[in-house]
XYZ file of C-alpha atoms in Angstrom:
772
model
C 49.368 1.844 99.523
C 47.338 -1.237 99.365
C 48.099 -4.279 101.092
C 46.526 -7.976 100.385
C 46.300 -10.151 103.528
C 47.304 -13.738 102.720
C 43.860 -15.037 105.115
C 41.060 -14.086 106.499
C 40.960 -11.597 109.559
C 38.709 -10.094 112.521
C 37.796 -6.946 112.825
C 37.119 -5.793 116.629
C 34.828 -2.503 117.217
C 34.632 -1.542 113.655
C 38.244 -0.590 114.306
C 41.548 -2.960 114.725
C 42.429 -5.961 112.155
C 43.246 -8.792 114.342
C 44.783 -12.145 112.797
C 45.429 -14.262 115.408
C 42.864 -16.010 117.484
C 44.813 -15.883 120.130
C 45.556 -12.078 120.341
C 41.302 -11.978 119.328
C 40.632 -13.866 122.413
C 42.842 -11.977 125.116
C 41.245 -8.881 123.538
C 37.736 -10.038 123.605
C 38.012 -12.393 126.725
C 36.016 -15.154 124.755
C 36.124 -17.896 121.736
C 34.929 -16.660 119.054
C 34.566 -19.289 116.330
C 35.311 -17.765 113.118
C 31.670 -19.306 111.512
C 29.942 -17.053 113.963
C 32.129 -14.351 113.606
C 31.335 -14.457 109.894
C 27.854 -13.360 110.811
C 29.002 -9.877 112.450
C 29.345 -8.612 108.942
C 26.998 -6.111 107.570
C 27.013 -7.771 104.381
C 25.744 -10.837 106.350
C 23.211 -9.477 108.063
C 21.891 -7.791 104.669
C 21.665 -10.725 102.522
C 20.289 -12.990 105.049
C 17.165 -10.017 105.651
C 16.458 -10.755 101.916
C 17.143 -14.604 102.279
C 13.740 -16.361 101.185
C 15.249 -19.971 102.165
C 15.831 -20.652 105.511
C 19.438 -21.720 104.805
C 22.111 -19.103 105.925
C 24.563 -21.228 103.549
C 22.427 -21.650 99.738
C 20.729 -17.925 98.944
C 16.966 -17.344 97.690
C 17.347 -13.398 97.811
C 14.092 -11.122 96.730
C 15.438 -7.810 95.979
C 13.769 -4.824 96.670
C 13.488 -2.758 93.404
C 14.534 -3.589 90.507
C 16.415 -0.948 88.112
C 17.523 -0.742 84.078
C 18.226 1.127 80.670
C 16.938 1.676 77.772
C 19.784 -1.277 76.556
C 18.431 -4.020 78.244
C 15.077 -3.194 79.291
C 12.670 -3.915 76.460
C 14.373 -7.318 76.105
C 13.500 -7.897 79.798
C 9.844 -6.848 79.915
C 9.784 -8.857 76.797
C 11.361 -12.009 77.911
C 9.020 -11.728 81.204
C 5.770 -11.136 78.877
C 6.411 -14.411 77.053
C 6.515 -15.323 80.525
C 3.243 -14.620 82.121
C 3.634 -10.995 83.393
C 0.852 -9.449 84.394
C 2.527 -6.413 87.259
C 5.740 -5.580 88.193
C 5.615 -7.156 92.027
C 8.208 -4.468 93.263
C 9.123 -1.008 92.243
C 11.329 -1.646 89.021
C 12.809 2.039 87.336
C 13.640 2.369 83.520
C 15.813 4.954 83.166
C 16.446 6.043 79.534
C 20.225 7.247 79.805
C 22.199 5.086 76.892
C 20.876 5.257 73.596
C 19.611 8.678 74.483
C 20.702 10.663 71.301
C 18.101 8.724 68.983
C 20.826 9.489 66.549
C 21.427 6.077 65.192
C 18.873 3.040 63.383
C 15.800 5.947 61.891
C 12.795 5.509 64.798
C 14.438 2.454 66.742
C 16.060 4.123 69.845
C 12.788 6.490 70.377
C 10.898 3.827 69.858
C 11.871 1.532 72.145
C 11.707 4.689 75.063
C 8.092 4.922 74.034
C 8.087 1.128 74.472
C 9.323 1.584 77.973
C 7.042 4.290 78.581
C 4.005 2.324 78.285
C 5.112 -0.246 79.859
C 5.897 1.476 83.120
C 2.240 2.837 82.853
C 0.515 -1.008 81.835
C 2.681 -2.741 84.507
C 3.080 -0.352 87.206
C 6.297 1.385 86.598
C 8.762 4.168 86.814
C 9.935 6.116 83.867
C 12.811 8.021 83.839
C 12.684 10.672 80.331
C 16.421 10.324 78.249
C 18.491 12.954 79.363
C 17.470 13.782 82.881
C 19.833 11.546 84.846
C 22.428 8.393 84.349
C 21.184 5.120 86.065
C 22.765 5.088 88.716
C 22.572 8.499 89.916
C 18.963 8.022 90.091
C 18.758 5.383 91.782
C 21.354 6.749 94.698
C 18.750 10.282 94.696
C 15.834 8.327 94.458
C 16.206 4.537 95.611
C 18.908 3.917 97.501
C 18.162 2.644 101.427
C 19.908 1.539 104.394
C 19.915 -2.205 104.468
C 17.772 -2.178 101.397
C 19.068 -4.525 98.126
C 18.372 -3.416 94.403
C 18.896 -5.571 91.383
C 20.224 -3.857 88.315
C 20.796 -5.102 84.482
C 23.790 -3.385 84.577
C 27.149 -4.276 85.642
C 27.202 -0.960 87.789
C 24.577 -1.363 90.349
C 26.710 -0.224 93.390
C 24.924 1.606 96.063
C 27.247 0.429 98.749
C 28.471 4.208 99.859
C 24.493 4.831 100.750
C 24.039 1.128 102.749
C 22.364 -0.467 100.022
C 23.385 -3.743 99.132
C 23.431 -3.703 94.915
C 23.988 -6.385 92.204
C 24.229 -5.883 88.596
C 23.085 -9.001 86.644
C 21.756 -10.023 83.095
C 18.001 -9.158 82.293
C 16.923 -12.671 82.586
C 17.974 -12.623 86.458
C 15.283 -9.502 86.716
C 12.783 -11.389 84.898
C 12.955 -13.703 87.804
C 12.461 -10.731 89.671
C 9.553 -10.094 88.382
C 8.126 -13.213 88.301
C 8.431 -13.717 92.215
C 10.932 -15.694 91.431
C 14.422 -15.794 94.132
C 18.135 -14.482 93.353
C 19.791 -18.038 93.912
C 23.434 -17.851 95.233
C 25.752 -19.459 97.660
C 26.609 -17.224 100.618
C 29.511 -15.471 99.242
C 32.906 -14.916 101.167
C 33.027 -11.160 102.461
C 36.310 -9.329 101.946
C 37.447 -6.345 104.622
C 38.078 -2.968 102.782
C 40.060 -1.329 105.309
C 40.900 2.324 105.059
C 42.832 4.443 107.160
C 44.247 7.604 106.531
C 42.750 9.977 104.645
C 43.191 11.242 100.873
C 45.761 14.038 99.842
C 44.061 16.925 98.725
C 44.135 16.712 94.617
C 43.504 12.801 95.387
C 40.183 11.763 94.185
C 37.775 8.790 93.836
C 39.152 6.793 91.065
C 42.697 7.542 91.750
C 41.785 5.019 94.913
C 39.796 2.979 92.681
C 42.295 2.145 90.428
C 44.629 1.722 93.250
C 42.408 -1.265 94.591
C 41.081 -2.923 91.060
C 45.456 -2.789 90.143
C 46.088 -4.824 93.194
C 42.871 -7.293 92.866
C 42.020 -7.873 89.532
C 44.601 -9.863 88.126
C 44.797 -12.461 91.144
C 41.316 -13.115 91.477
C 41.375 -11.850 95.632
C 37.503 -10.653 95.407
C 36.293 -12.252 92.685
C 32.734 -13.045 93.175
C 32.805 -11.581 96.715
C 31.222 -8.964 98.583
C 33.600 -6.260 99.617
C 32.687 -4.781 103.051
C 34.250 -0.799 103.253
C 35.467 -0.464 106.842
C 37.312 1.333 109.051
C 38.894 4.667 110.537
C 39.322 5.593 107.404
C 35.815 6.051 106.173
C 34.981 8.912 108.057
C 37.653 10.899 106.201
C 35.670 10.739 102.781
C 32.462 12.946 101.593
C 29.247 11.129 100.643
C 30.431 11.817 97.172
C 33.894 10.043 97.312
C 32.846 7.160 98.917
C 30.263 6.811 95.770
C 32.776 7.339 93.528
C 35.084 4.240 94.765
C 32.110 2.115 95.445
C 30.485 2.329 91.595
C 34.203 1.123 89.946
C 34.134 -1.932 92.316
C 32.391 -3.573 89.556
C 36.254 -3.847 87.839
C 37.377 -5.467 90.452
C 34.777 -8.472 89.934
C 33.323 -8.212 93.250
C 29.404 -9.925 93.740
C 28.789 -6.514 95.260
C 29.656 -4.180 97.754
C 28.642 -2.541 101.367
C 29.694 0.199 103.264
C 29.579 1.268 106.814
C 27.476 4.202 107.362
C 27.711 7.469 109.623
C 25.946 11.059 109.754
C 27.949 11.850 106.124
C 25.353 9.287 104.475
C 22.959 10.488 107.117
C 23.368 14.355 105.458
C 23.297 12.760 102.289
C 20.063 11.063 102.840
C 18.423 14.613 104.579
C 19.951 16.282 101.561
C 18.078 14.456 99.371
C 14.905 14.387 101.613
C 14.593 10.654 102.501
C 15.426 11.071 106.206
C 13.908 8.385 106.816
C 15.672 5.504 104.301
C 18.785 6.110 106.360
C 20.267 3.547 108.423
C 23.388 3.410 110.235
C 25.403 -0.364 109.639
C 28.403 -0.756 111.300
C 29.745 -4.115 111.743
C 29.185 -6.016 115.242
C 32.093 -6.494 117.726
C 33.738 -9.072 116.067
C 33.272 -9.969 112.569
C 35.012 -12.201 110.656
C 35.940 -11.510 106.904
C 37.747 -13.772 103.807
C 39.998 -11.885 102.835
C 41.434 -8.217 103.985
C 42.652 -4.996 101.365
C 44.120 -2.785 103.535
C 44.542 0.757 101.773
C 46.757 4.030 103.294
C 44.257 6.681 101.727
C 47.377 8.951 102.850
C 49.749 7.238 100.806
C 47.422 7.198 97.509
C 48.530 9.291 93.980
C 47.009 10.916 91.486
C 46.599 7.465 89.092
C 46.199 6.188 85.640
C 44.578 3.006 84.319
C 46.429 3.109 80.431
C 44.476 0.649 77.847
C 42.950 -1.520 77.960
C 41.303 -2.360 81.453
C 41.224 -0.657 84.437
C 43.450 -2.708 86.191
C 46.726 -1.648 83.909
C 46.651 0.825 86.764
C 49.877 3.234 87.347
C 50.629 6.339 89.293
C 50.857 9.143 87.268
C 53.978 10.105 88.731
C 55.572 7.229 88.009
C 54.174 7.110 84.163
C 55.781 10.296 83.658
C 58.750 9.521 84.942
C 58.988 6.205 82.433
C 57.357 7.426 79.306
C 59.116 5.502 76.919
C 59.061 2.206 78.256
C 55.510 1.817 80.220
C 54.002 2.620 77.258
C 55.707 0.284 74.823
C 54.970 -2.331 77.430
C 51.201 -1.531 77.158
C 51.175 -1.359 73.082
C 53.156 -4.447 72.978
C 49.892 -6.302 75.279
C 47.525 -4.717 72.823
C 49.420 -7.103 70.094
C 47.094 -9.853 72.179
C 44.150 -8.697 71.101
C 44.736 -6.753 68.273
C 47.568 -8.633 66.238
C 48.833 -6.991 63.215
C 44.531 -6.289 62.636
C 45.547 -2.172 63.293
C 48.781 -0.037 63.980
C 48.471 0.854 67.576
C 50.846 3.547 68.897
C 50.975 5.770 72.203
C 54.506 6.542 72.359
C 53.948 8.947 69.770
C 51.982 10.653 72.048
C 55.187 11.732 73.712
C 56.173 14.998 72.749
C 59.397 16.717 73.954
C 59.125 14.368 77.007
C 56.113 14.974 77.588
C 52.552 12.738 77.787
C 50.080 14.792 75.405
C 46.692 13.548 75.206
C 44.149 14.009 73.077
C 40.895 14.354 74.943
C 39.403 14.896 78.403
C 36.010 12.994 79.314
C 34.295 13.626 82.922
C 30.728 12.285 82.654
C 28.642 8.889 83.645
C 28.031 7.376 86.835
C 31.562 7.569 87.680
C 32.550 11.014 86.770
C 29.097 12.761 86.409
C 29.028 13.538 90.687
C 28.500 16.997 91.783
C 31.814 17.215 94.059
C 33.581 15.815 90.776
C 32.830 18.320 88.589
C 33.357 21.100 91.064
C 36.396 20.235 91.931
C 37.551 20.200 87.824
C 35.967 23.463 87.615
C 37.532 25.079 90.424
C 40.834 23.719 88.682
C 40.077 24.508 85.324
C 39.140 28.497 86.856
C 40.593 31.026 84.688
C 42.301 28.003 82.212
C 41.875 27.665 78.664
C 42.050 24.111 77.255
C 43.398 25.767 73.538
C 42.453 25.824 70.533
C 44.040 22.593 69.177
C 43.577 19.515 69.063
C 42.752 19.046 72.805
C 39.249 18.650 73.591
C 36.952 18.562 76.897
C 33.225 16.945 77.651
C 31.555 16.912 81.081
C 28.850 15.545 81.374
C 26.504 15.885 85.045
C 25.347 12.642 85.760
C 21.623 14.237 86.608
C 19.701 17.260 86.165
C 19.804 18.111 89.229
C 23.190 18.209 89.500
C 23.295 20.178 86.498
C 20.893 22.679 87.735
C 23.521 23.272 91.196
C 26.188 23.306 88.635
C 24.323 26.487 87.331
C 23.511 27.662 90.827
C 27.106 27.457 92.177
C 28.794 29.448 89.659
C 30.878 25.938 88.620
C 28.902 25.190 84.898
C 29.904 29.192 83.855
C 34.142 28.207 84.624
C 33.661 25.350 82.732
C 32.037 27.064 79.811
C 34.327 29.845 79.928
C 37.795 27.370 79.313
C 36.308 26.399 76.089
C 35.198 22.902 77.066
C 31.761 21.769 76.734
C 28.485 21.122 79.197
C 26.593 17.880 77.698
C 23.190 16.289 79.953
C 23.280 13.131 81.091
C 24.580 10.381 79.083
C 26.275 7.726 79.454
C 27.541 7.520 75.710
C 31.412 7.830 76.148
C 31.336 4.542 78.368
C 30.506 2.344 75.890
C 31.422 4.525 72.574
C 27.956 6.081 71.934
C 29.458 9.337 72.650
C 32.745 11.420 71.958
C 34.443 8.874 70.160
C 37.763 10.473 69.249
C 39.621 10.415 66.455
C 41.650 7.662 64.833
C 45.125 7.187 66.545
C 43.846 9.166 69.708
C 44.252 8.661 72.901
C 41.179 10.178 75.771
C 41.629 10.418 79.465
C 38.121 9.501 80.954
C 36.511 9.832 84.511
C 34.257 7.137 83.614
C 34.273 2.771 84.368
C 35.790 1.206 81.488
C 38.789 1.869 78.809
C 37.958 -1.843 76.848
C 38.982 -1.939 73.491
C 36.427 -0.342 71.238
C 34.536 1.083 74.712
C 35.430 4.773 73.068
C 33.570 3.600 69.576
C 37.064 2.763 67.261
C 36.980 0.064 65.330
C 39.465 -2.788 64.542
C 38.056 -4.684 61.277
C 37.792 -0.834 59.755
C 40.943 -0.008 61.008
C 39.895 2.437 63.261
C 41.306 2.228 66.662
C 41.486 4.888 69.549
C 42.416 4.192 72.975
C 41.147 5.521 76.423
C 43.170 5.623 79.747
C 40.989 6.581 82.942
C 41.876 9.263 85.193
C 40.433 11.287 88.226
C 38.274 14.176 87.190
C 40.622 16.563 89.002
C 43.891 15.089 87.496
C 41.786 15.568 84.021
C 41.024 19.121 84.935
C 44.224 19.669 85.394
C 46.325 18.155 81.958
C 43.097 20.167 80.299
C 44.344 23.556 81.750
C 47.995 22.052 80.834
C 46.475 21.706 77.198
C 46.662 18.043 76.793
C 49.955 17.444 78.732
C 49.396 14.876 81.338
C 48.894 16.637 84.860
C 48.766 15.202 88.291
C 45.776 17.258 90.481
C 48.227 17.155 93.420
C 49.940 20.131 91.336
C 47.479 22.461 92.236
C 46.352 21.408 95.386
C 45.726 24.842 96.438
C 42.353 25.334 93.676
C 40.464 23.058 94.811
C 37.331 23.507 97.284
C 34.600 22.213 99.762
C 31.306 22.102 98.086
C 28.060 22.273 99.684
C 25.317 20.667 97.649
C 21.322 21.019 97.732
C 19.670 18.691 95.962
C 16.209 20.055 93.876
C 13.864 17.152 92.630
C 11.609 19.513 91.280
C 12.820 18.094 87.394
C 11.664 14.576 88.811
C 8.252 15.977 89.737
C 7.334 17.601 86.922
C 8.633 14.986 83.859
C 9.614 11.445 85.697
C 6.961 9.368 85.163
C 5.892 7.324 88.789
C 2.930 4.448 88.800
C 3.272 4.623 92.256
C 2.917 0.378 91.885
C -0.692 1.179 90.464
C -0.902 -1.141 87.024
C -3.339 0.037 84.760
C -4.617 -3.179 82.464
C -5.839 -0.795 79.951
C -2.953 1.000 78.663
C -1.480 -0.509 74.987
C 1.917 -1.788 75.033
C 3.365 0.486 72.169
C 5.544 -2.017 69.797
C 8.234 -0.150 67.280
C 8.689 -1.647 64.032
C 12.159 -2.831 65.280
C 10.919 -4.525 68.424
C 11.117 -8.428 67.926
C 9.458 -11.526 70.246
C 12.436 -13.766 70.961
C 12.570 -16.383 67.962
C 11.389 -20.215 69.056
C 14.200 -22.350 71.304
C 14.729 -25.974 71.046
C 14.994 -27.448 75.059
C 18.236 -29.759 75.289
C 18.358 -32.360 73.184
C 19.265 -36.288 74.113
C 22.866 -35.933 72.297
C 24.930 -32.694 71.151
C 27.078 -31.458 68.610
C 29.117 -28.683 68.753
C 31.046 -27.121 65.877
C 33.997 -24.816 67.528
C 33.107 -21.475 65.049
C 35.767 -19.247 67.493
C 38.942 -19.669 69.583
C 39.759 -16.636 71.619
C 43.074 -17.008 73.452
C 43.186 -13.369 74.757
C 43.888 -13.228 78.592
C 40.107 -12.308 78.605
C 37.047 -11.741 76.559
C 35.322 -8.300 77.502
C 31.241 -9.009 76.838
C 31.742 -5.720 74.310
C 34.441 -8.096 72.804
C 31.237 -10.866 72.078
C 28.542 -8.477 71.487
C 30.420 -4.678 71.273
C 28.054 -1.877 72.444
C 28.239 1.219 70.642
C 25.692 1.776 67.963
C 25.159 -1.681 67.807
C 23.379 -1.475 70.673
C 20.751 0.289 68.913
C 19.329 -3.304 68.082
C 19.369 -4.266 71.347
C 15.342 -5.034 70.910
C 15.826 -7.409 67.821
C 17.452 -10.613 69.174
C 17.942 -11.613 65.408
C 19.103 -8.011 64.075
C 21.332 -8.123 66.821
C 22.899 -11.122 66.606
C 24.176 -10.012 63.204
C 26.963 -8.189 64.879
C 28.254 -11.395 67.727
C 31.575 -10.578 67.785
C 31.919 -8.300 64.543
C 34.863 -6.613 65.885
C 36.799 -9.615 67.245
C 36.274 -12.640 65.244
C 34.242 -11.337 61.852
C 33.648 -14.555 60.479
C 31.827 -15.588 63.510
C 28.063 -15.233 62.385
C 28.545 -16.937 59.189
C 29.988 -20.045 60.402
C 27.480 -20.022 63.311
C 24.590 -19.524 60.929
C 26.097 -22.277 58.541
C 25.998 -24.763 61.632
C 22.224 -23.756 62.668
C 21.225 -25.221 59.389
C 21.493 -28.618 60.631
C 19.937 -28.288 63.390
C 16.929 -26.317 61.304
C 16.830 -29.276 59.048
C 16.307 -31.209 62.179
C 13.434 -29.000 64.032
C 11.928 -29.973 60.015
C 11.445 -33.602 60.336
C 14.576 -34.055 58.459
C 18.240 -35.211 59.900
C 21.386 -33.166 60.493
C 23.171 -34.160 57.522
C 20.318 -34.053 54.583
C 22.301 -31.389 52.625
C 25.749 -31.051 54.187
C 28.128 -33.216 53.708
C 30.739 -31.925 56.101
C 27.848 -32.286 59.146
C 26.884 -36.208 57.825
C 30.856 -36.546 57.161
C 31.452 -36.032 61.407
C 28.310 -37.951 62.063
C 29.750 -40.795 60.381
C 32.863 -40.577 62.465
C 31.052 -40.327 65.608
C 28.981 -43.524 65.135
C 32.031 -45.361 63.975
C 34.396 -44.495 66.713
C 31.878 -43.763 69.789
C 30.168 -46.887 71.386
C 26.328 -46.191 71.780
C 26.358 -43.940 69.083
C 24.917 -45.076 66.399
C 22.131 -44.045 64.638
C 22.373 -40.652 66.012
C 22.190 -39.250 62.516
C 18.528 -40.808 61.502
C 15.479 -38.818 61.470
C 12.915 -39.464 64.436
C 10.348 -41.788 62.611
C 6.617 -39.931 61.920
C 4.266 -40.147 64.692
C 6.976 -41.163 67.372
C 8.114 -37.599 68.917
C 5.476 -36.965 71.676
C 7.924 -34.008 72.842
C 10.468 -31.277 71.386
C 13.443 -33.522 73.188
C 14.840 -34.718 69.835
C 17.709 -37.905 69.674
C 20.402 -35.018 68.296
C 21.142 -31.664 68.640
C 23.445 -29.572 66.102
C 25.014 -26.041 67.021
C 27.345 -23.821 68.116
C 30.572 -23.363 70.748
C 32.520 -21.086 70.817
C 36.257 -21.710 73.019
C 37.535 -18.257 75.194
C 40.024 -18.681 78.171
C 38.398 -16.068 80.576
C 35.094 -14.805 78.933
C 32.643 -12.097 80.186
C 34.179 -9.176 82.150
C 32.808 -5.955 82.101
C 29.336 -5.581 81.143
C 25.935 -7.604 82.694
C 24.573 -6.817 79.277
C 22.716 -10.657 78.470
C 23.172 -9.945 74.577
C 26.647 -11.236 75.290
C 25.051 -15.046 75.451
C 21.643 -14.517 73.974
C 23.105 -13.590 70.249
C 24.794 -16.773 70.599
C 21.589 -18.535 71.094
C 19.320 -17.460 68.866
C 22.499 -18.180 66.352
C 22.358 -21.624 67.437
C 25.075 -21.500 70.117
C 24.679 -24.647 72.591
C 27.411 -23.896 75.020
C 30.498 -21.783 75.622
C 33.786 -23.459 76.611
C 35.864 -21.704 78.875
C 39.451 -22.359 81.268
C 37.378 -19.782 83.675
C 34.311 -17.340 83.466
C 35.523 -13.887 84.255
C 31.958 -12.903 86.445
C 29.400 -14.857 88.108
C 26.719 -13.042 85.390
C 28.355 -13.602 82.615
C 27.591 -17.347 83.305
C 24.470 -16.761 84.854
C 23.581 -15.232 81.467
C 24.616 -18.540 79.772
C 22.141 -20.690 81.727
C 19.191 -18.033 81.544
C 19.581 -18.559 77.977
C 19.581 -22.507 78.488
C 23.890 -22.705 77.374
C 26.340 -24.974 79.082
C 29.093 -22.972 80.756
C 31.551 -26.067 80.338
C 35.243 -25.476 81.927
C 38.038 -27.454 80.887
C 41.616 -27.264 82.518
C 44.325 -24.832 81.377
C 46.601 -26.702 78.927
C 46.487 -27.967 75.368
C 42.891 -27.771 74.077
C 41.674 -30.998 72.260
C 40.125 -29.403 69.610
C 40.308 -26.407 67.385
C 38.732 -23.845 65.870
C 36.411 -25.597 63.162
C 36.387 -28.586 64.965
C 33.221 -30.800 66.371
C 32.698 -31.540 69.955
C 30.179 -34.638 70.095
C 28.305 -34.540 73.896
C 26.935 -38.188 74.183
C 23.649 -38.439 76.915
C 24.100 -34.708 77.603
C 20.786 -34.293 78.194
C 20.412 -37.247 80.406
C 24.132 -35.839 82.264
C 22.332 -32.565 83.441
C 19.427 -34.383 84.707
C 21.572 -36.414 87.286
C 23.244 -33.855 87.826
C 26.568 -34.718 87.122
C 29.630 -32.150 87.283
C 31.964 -34.175 84.696
C 30.937 -34.073 81.422
C 32.268 -37.305 79.277
C 32.865 -35.701 75.185
C 34.592 -36.069 71.932
C 36.626 -34.006 69.625
C 35.958 -35.136 65.906
C 39.071 -33.147 64.412
C 40.584 -34.240 61.185
C 42.758 -36.457 62.736
C 40.200 -38.548 64.183
C 38.289 -38.436 67.570
C 39.660 -38.359 70.862
C 37.668 -38.625 74.256
C 38.177 -35.728 77.033
C 36.440 -34.491 79.671
C 34.386 -31.067 80.654
C 32.804 -29.825 83.738
C 29.930 -27.572 84.398
C 30.976 -26.158 88.152
C 28.156 -26.123 90.522
C 24.388 -25.539 88.723
C 21.541 -25.270 91.203
C 18.851 -27.582 90.391
C 16.961 -24.743 88.693
C 19.425 -23.753 86.854
C 19.393 -27.501 85.536
C 15.829 -27.112 84.610
C 17.127 -23.855 82.623
C 19.247 -25.466 80.830
C 17.069 -28.537 80.284
C 14.061 -26.519 79.104
C 16.313 -25.106 76.211
C 16.228 -21.006 78.391
C 14.623 -19.619 81.121
C 11.439 -17.773 79.140
C 11.153 -22.200 77.923
C 11.310 -23.179 81.843
C 9.151 -20.121 82.298
C 5.964 -21.581 79.991
C 6.502 -25.462 81.645
């Protein structure tokens, strides 16, 4: 059902893929270079239309609109305020769909909502109150435009099906846009997702998405590239179906996505009363792609992504035929992350040769769409989910969808089964809603199934797990009282659905400044909303203690800074930092704070070693064994400090094989920074957005080749002349591992950094950079 091309290919007239250049010439009658044909992609035209650099290889992008939710917008606005913000220069939408329940931490969640509304008034933004719409559904309904670009601080910012190239990034990248700066990247590769055939009835968008993710995630086929959906199969998919596939492209680690558009998308804009925002998009007569993911939609079957990643993909048919073997493999893989911290068992869910799940959830930006819920309602019509442990919750993605489900009777069909309809909320997707009981398995049409995303706490001995499925098969399973069932077993129950959008509720409740700022408005601060602590610029030399060593194949941002109830503290940098790595390495925070005291000692005019015998011994070793290191441990004499740049800085670092998969939340990096983190060391970074977060918080994104490390946890790494190395644009950095066995030289790489990124690192963070 999925075929990956080994090299690139030309798409001729939007229909035919050609890999042979001689054949291409015979079809077109002319020589066409790859470089010229690459300009024929939809992605190229949109990117260049937003590029301010004048260089089609080095892009400086200005986005049309910005969007954030209530886990991220406080930190973004606080950073921008500290950097001189006076007005939102482009439309900025603040949605409230993550910490909507206001159930944890006293008043702090609602305090942030009030902060957001006051900022929308003061700086000229849009404010969407809690329970009205999840961030991405509001963007689809009200923000997307053909040929436009939107930057969001949620990783699933994807509106390509509607003709909008959207990018999910960490908050500092939105800060740059708020300060009229640019998003600077090299021209990304573009990979065609060539669709052909038509899905079988009962196969939904999540099935197609999981199949694609399973084919491309592990091999990095589309990493940091743009996925461009083309081919005759596109026309066979409804707008809702395309949207459901598109939002999941984030899980491939691509940079963005874009689709060819047609009358189906024109109808979407007409239905949403925005016909002027439609634009026909298609590749030029000849377009060159750096790779091709060929998808035969007719061969896609109902899929399941087993714990703990969307790429852990199987057909439900295959799983049901090999339950014991496949679940045993899944349990074994989980031991890499969990070790002996908790007992993880999936095979105990096998009852009489069938897999019996405990919970079903249809929710959020992926599952809460109109067609998904209508199809689920039809499958559930007349059924009962039973009175045993299995339960089902459905979260429409916006109030307009909810209103239409009530009007067309789908809501009644769902409620009559014993299932529950809830409001627009992202909670089930990040561990703040419908947490299963210990040991239970939840099947969900949502975006992720990483460890802890459902709310369990490994450090407390609590473990539940999530498998991703399409709403149709979740409904079929629910109608079968929890026995895993593909929707293709009940295709005759699924109908076709007509949607009528009514934005009256938005007109009555959403605050829209229409871009008019009101300086007289005072920003409202709750007691938990704190400013960022002061951060030092990069010192001349740097001494880092390794305070966590992670050898999992991939480390998610949820493991770096847990989601769920911890996110209630996202407006308090120091408060949130207490949770850093808490579910992965509970010793991290204490170790980082301990070594941070040495940096505080330096900043108070003392030496790093004052009161810290371990640091004193390490510095002595360096001074004895590294040429030119003599005197690095001495304090700067009074009157000699002409800037905040110090001779020596001391802080912490972590090693992880491949950190940063998943959420765009900048806190995965900023929490390390406020605890004294100066760097990450990795074999590679899972996503561009996590690496960008490190850089924007003044942290060095080091890369080290795979193999035996020259250091281990609790060892030190000394970086002589690191400031000068960054200034002179060095890529290879000389480093020294200080271990119990002595001092050993090795090399770290920084990778490509733009001039601006280097300045941000030198200044210590984006806030400092903008204050200069």
